[in-house]
Tab-separated table of C-alpha atoms in Angstrom:
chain	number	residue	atom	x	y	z
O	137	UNK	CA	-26.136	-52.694	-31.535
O	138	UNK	CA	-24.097	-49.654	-32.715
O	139	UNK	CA	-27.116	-47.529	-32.636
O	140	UNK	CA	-28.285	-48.585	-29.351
O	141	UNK	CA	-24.120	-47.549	-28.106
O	142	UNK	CA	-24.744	-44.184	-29.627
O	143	UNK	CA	-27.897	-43.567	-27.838
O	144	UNK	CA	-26.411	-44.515	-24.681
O	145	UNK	CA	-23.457	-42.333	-25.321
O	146	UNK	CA	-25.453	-39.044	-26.123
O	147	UNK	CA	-27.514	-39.830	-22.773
O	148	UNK	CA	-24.389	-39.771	-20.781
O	149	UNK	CA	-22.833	-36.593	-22.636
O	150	UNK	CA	-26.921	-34.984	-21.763
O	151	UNK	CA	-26.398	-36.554	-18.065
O	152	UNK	CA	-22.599	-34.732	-17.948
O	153	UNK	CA	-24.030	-31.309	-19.268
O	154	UNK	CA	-23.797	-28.211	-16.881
O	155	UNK	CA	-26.421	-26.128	-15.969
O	156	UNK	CA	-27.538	-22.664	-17.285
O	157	UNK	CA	-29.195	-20.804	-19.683
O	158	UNK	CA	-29.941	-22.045	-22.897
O	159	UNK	CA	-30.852	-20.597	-26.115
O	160	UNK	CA	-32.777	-23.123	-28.394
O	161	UNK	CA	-32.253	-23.113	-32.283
O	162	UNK	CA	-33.942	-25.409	-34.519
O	163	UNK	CA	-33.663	-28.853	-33.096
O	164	UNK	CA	-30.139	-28.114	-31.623
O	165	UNK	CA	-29.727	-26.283	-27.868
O	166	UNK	CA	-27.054	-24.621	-27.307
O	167	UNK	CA	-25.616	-23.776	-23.666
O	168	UNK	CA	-24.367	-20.483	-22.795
O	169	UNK	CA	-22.321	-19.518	-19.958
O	170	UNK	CA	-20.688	-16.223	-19.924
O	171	UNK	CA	-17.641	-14.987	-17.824
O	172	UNK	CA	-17.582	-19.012	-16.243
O	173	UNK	CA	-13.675	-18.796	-15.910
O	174	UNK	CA	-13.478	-15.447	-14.089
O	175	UNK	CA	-16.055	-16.980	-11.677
O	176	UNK	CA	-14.352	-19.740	-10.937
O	177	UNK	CA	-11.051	-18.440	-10.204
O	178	UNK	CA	-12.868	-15.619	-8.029
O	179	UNK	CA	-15.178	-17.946	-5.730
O	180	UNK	CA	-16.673	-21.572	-5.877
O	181	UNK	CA	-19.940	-20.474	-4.344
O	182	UNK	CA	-22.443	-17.548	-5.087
O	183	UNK	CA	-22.297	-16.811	-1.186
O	184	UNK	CA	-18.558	-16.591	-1.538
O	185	UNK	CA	-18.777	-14.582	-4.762
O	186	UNK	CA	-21.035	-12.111	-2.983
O	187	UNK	CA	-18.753	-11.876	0.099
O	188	UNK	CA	-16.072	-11.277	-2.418
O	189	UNK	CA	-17.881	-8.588	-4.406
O	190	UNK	CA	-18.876	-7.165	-0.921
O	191	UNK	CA	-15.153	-7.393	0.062
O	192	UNK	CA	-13.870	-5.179	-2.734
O	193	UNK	CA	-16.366	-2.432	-2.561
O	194	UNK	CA	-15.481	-1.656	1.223
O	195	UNK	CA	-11.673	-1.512	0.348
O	196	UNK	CA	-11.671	0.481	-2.961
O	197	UNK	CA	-13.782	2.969	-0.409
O	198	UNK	CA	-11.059	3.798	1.461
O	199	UNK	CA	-9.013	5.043	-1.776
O	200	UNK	CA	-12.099	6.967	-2.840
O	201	UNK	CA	-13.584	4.530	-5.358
O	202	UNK	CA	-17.524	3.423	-5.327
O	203	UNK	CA	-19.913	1.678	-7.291
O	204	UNK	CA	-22.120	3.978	-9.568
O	205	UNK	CA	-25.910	2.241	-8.929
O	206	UNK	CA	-26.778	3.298	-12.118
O	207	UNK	CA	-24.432	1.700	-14.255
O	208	UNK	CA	-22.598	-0.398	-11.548
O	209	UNK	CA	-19.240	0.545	-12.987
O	210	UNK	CA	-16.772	1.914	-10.409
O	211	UNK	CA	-16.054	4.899	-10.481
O	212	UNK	CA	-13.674	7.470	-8.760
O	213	UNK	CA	-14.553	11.198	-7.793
O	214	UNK	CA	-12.768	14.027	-9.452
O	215	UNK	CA	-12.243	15.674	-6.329
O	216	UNK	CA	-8.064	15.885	-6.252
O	217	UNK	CA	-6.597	14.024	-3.037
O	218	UNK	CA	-2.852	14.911	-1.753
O	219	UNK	CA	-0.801	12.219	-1.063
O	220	UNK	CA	-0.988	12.831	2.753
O	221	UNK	CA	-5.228	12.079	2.545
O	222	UNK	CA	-4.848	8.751	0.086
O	223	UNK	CA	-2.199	7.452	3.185
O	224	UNK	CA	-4.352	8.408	6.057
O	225	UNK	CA	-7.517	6.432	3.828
O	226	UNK	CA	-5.789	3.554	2.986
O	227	UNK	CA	-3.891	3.121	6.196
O	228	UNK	CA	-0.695	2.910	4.787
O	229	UNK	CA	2.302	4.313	5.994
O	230	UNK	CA	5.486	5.980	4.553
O	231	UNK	CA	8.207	3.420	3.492
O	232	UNK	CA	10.861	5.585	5.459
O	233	UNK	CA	8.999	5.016	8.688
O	234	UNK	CA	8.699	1.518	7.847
O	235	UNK	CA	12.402	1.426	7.829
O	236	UNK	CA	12.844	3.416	10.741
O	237	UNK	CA	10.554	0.876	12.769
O	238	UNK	CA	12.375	-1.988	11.224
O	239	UNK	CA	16.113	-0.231	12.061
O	240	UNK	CA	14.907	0.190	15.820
O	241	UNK	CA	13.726	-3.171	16.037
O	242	UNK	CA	16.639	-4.817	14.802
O	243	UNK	CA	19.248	-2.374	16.931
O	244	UNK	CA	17.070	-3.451	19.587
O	245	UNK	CA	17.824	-7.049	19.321
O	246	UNK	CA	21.531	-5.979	19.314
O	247	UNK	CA	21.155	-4.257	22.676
O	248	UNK	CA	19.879	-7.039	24.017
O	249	UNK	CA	22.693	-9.012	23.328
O	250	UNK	CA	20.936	-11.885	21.862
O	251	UNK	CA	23.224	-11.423	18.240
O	252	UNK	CA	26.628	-12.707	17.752
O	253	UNK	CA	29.120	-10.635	18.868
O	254	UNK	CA	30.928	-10.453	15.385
O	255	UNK	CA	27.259	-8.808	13.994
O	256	UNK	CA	27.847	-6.317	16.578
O	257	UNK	CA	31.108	-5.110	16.223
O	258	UNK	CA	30.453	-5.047	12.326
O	259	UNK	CA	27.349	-2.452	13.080
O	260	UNK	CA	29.085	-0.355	15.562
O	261	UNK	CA	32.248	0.205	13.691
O	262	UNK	CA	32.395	3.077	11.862
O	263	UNK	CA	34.236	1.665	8.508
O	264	UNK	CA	35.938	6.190	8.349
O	265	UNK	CA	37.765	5.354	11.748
O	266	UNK	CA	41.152	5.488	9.477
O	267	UNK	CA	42.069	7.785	6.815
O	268	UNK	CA	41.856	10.840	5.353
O	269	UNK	CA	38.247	12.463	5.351
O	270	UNK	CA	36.294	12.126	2.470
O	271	UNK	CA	34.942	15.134	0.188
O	272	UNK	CA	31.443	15.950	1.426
O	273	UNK	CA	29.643	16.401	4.744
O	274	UNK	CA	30.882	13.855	7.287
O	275	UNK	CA	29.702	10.391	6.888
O	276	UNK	CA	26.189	9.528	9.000
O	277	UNK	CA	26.923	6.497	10.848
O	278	UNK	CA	23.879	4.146	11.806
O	279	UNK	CA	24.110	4.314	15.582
O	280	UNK	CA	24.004	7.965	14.931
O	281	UNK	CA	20.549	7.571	13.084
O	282	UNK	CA	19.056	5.269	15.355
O	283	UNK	CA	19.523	7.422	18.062
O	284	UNK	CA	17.982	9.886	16.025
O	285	UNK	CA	15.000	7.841	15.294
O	286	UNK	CA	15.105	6.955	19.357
O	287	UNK	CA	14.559	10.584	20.131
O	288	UNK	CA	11.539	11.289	17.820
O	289	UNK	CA	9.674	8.786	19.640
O	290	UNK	CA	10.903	10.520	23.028
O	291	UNK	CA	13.210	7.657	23.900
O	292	UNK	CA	16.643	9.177	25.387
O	293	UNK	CA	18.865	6.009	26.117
O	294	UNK	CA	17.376	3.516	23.633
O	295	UNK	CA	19.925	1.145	24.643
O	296	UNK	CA	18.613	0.736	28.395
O	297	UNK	CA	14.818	1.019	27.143
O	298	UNK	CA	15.668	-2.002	24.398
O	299	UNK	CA	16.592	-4.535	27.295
O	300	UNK	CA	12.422	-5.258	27.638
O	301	UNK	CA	11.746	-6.566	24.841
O	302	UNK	CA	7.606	-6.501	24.717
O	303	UNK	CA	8.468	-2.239	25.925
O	304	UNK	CA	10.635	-1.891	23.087
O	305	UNK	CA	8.128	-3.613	20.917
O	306	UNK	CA	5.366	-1.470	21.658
O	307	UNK	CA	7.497	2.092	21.348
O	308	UNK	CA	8.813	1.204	17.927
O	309	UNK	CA	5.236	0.762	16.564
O	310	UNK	CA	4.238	4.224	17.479
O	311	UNK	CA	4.869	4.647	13.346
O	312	UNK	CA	2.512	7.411	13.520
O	313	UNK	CA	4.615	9.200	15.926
O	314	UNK	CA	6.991	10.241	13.492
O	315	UNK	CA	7.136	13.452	11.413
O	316	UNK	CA	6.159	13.005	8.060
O	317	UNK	CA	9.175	13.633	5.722
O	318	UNK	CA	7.704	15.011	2.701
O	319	UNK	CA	5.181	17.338	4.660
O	320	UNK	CA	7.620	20.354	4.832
O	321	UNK	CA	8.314	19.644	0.831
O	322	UNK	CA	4.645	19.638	0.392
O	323	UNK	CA	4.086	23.013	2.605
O	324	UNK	CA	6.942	24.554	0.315
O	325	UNK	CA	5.263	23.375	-2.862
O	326	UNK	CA	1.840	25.100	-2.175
O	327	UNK	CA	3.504	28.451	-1.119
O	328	UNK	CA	5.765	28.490	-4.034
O	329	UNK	CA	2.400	27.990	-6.528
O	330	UNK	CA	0.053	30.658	-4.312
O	331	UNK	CA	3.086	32.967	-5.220
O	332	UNK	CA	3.246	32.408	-9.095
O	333	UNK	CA	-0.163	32.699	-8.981
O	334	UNK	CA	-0.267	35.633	-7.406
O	335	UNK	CA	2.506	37.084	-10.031
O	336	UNK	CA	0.747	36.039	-12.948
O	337	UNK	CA	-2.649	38.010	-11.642
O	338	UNK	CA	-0.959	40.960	-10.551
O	339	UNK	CA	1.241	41.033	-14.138
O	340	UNK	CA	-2.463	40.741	-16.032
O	341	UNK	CA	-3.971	42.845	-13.846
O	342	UNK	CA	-1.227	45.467	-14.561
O	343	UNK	CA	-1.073	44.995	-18.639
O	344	UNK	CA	-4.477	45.008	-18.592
O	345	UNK	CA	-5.446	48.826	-20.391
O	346	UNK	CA	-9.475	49.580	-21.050
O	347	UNK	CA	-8.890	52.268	-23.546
């Protein structure tokens, strides 16, 4: 009777095993599944898992990176990319002009006059009204700055133009629109390294003696 339970047993546990290769030793098989987990967690089908693959590859292209079909690594060219390539690859846009288009949106909403009137007057009260003036340049208020933001985009009275909303929408996501604010850093930092360079070849070409 006992033997007859263990036989029954080891059919179920041979019923229950998964599928895959297996290496044979002796009497005894052994199954081997490698890299099951990360499988799992990345798809529950091998359509989905080649979708996924397929998924990957055409992103990491637009940041440069591609599969190597010899030794199906990824890999990344050596060629150097500025920062101002990488964001025009990856689609990705500065995090000040994010703010900007989230500071017009909101202001927008103000304008409208859909926010409580207490938000308001806490926005467009300038908390250096009273007192002596600081030490520094005069304090920027934000009203100031939207209407700076406004006029980048060509909008002169952003007030009246906020009053329709889907208008206002669409003019605030003109992102591209604005000025990049590290270019001018970036057109600085080149000329300033062409220059040393060109010192340090005219000082070797000077100390240079062939006797």
């Amino acid at each position: 009777m006992a033997l007859h339970q263990e036989e029954e047993k080891g059919a179920e546990r041979h019923q229950r095993r998964p599928r895959g290769p297996v290496a044979s030793a002796g009497t005894h098989q052994q199954l081997i599944l490698a890299f099951a987990d990360d499988l799992a967690v990345a798809a529950a089908s091998k359509e989905e898992l080649v979708a996924f693959c397929g998924e990957i590859e055409r992103n990491a292209a637009r940041f440069g990176l591609k599969i190597s079909p010899k030794t199906e690594y990824m890999v990344v060219s050596r060629r150097p990319r500025d920062v101002k390539e990488i964001r025009e690859l990856s689609g990705v846009q500065p995090i000040l002009n994010a703010t900007k288009n989230i500071r017009l949106q909101y202001h927008g909403h103000l304008a409208r006059g859909t926010a409580p009137a207490s938000t308001r007057a806490m926005l467009e009260t300038s908390p250096h009204a009273k007192g002596s003036r600081p030490r520094g340049p005069p304090p920027c208020r934000l009203r100031d700055q939207v209407a700076k933001d406004a006029a980048a985009l060509g909008i002169e009275d952003w007030r009246e133009e906020a009053q329709d909303r889907t208008e206002w929408r669409n003019n605030t996501k003109r992102i591209p629109d604005f000025p990049d604010p590290y270019e001018e850093r970036r057109v600085q930092a080149k000329r300033r390294k062409a220059e040393r360079e060109a010192a340090g070849e005219a000082a070797r070409e000077h100390s240079y003696d062939p006797a």
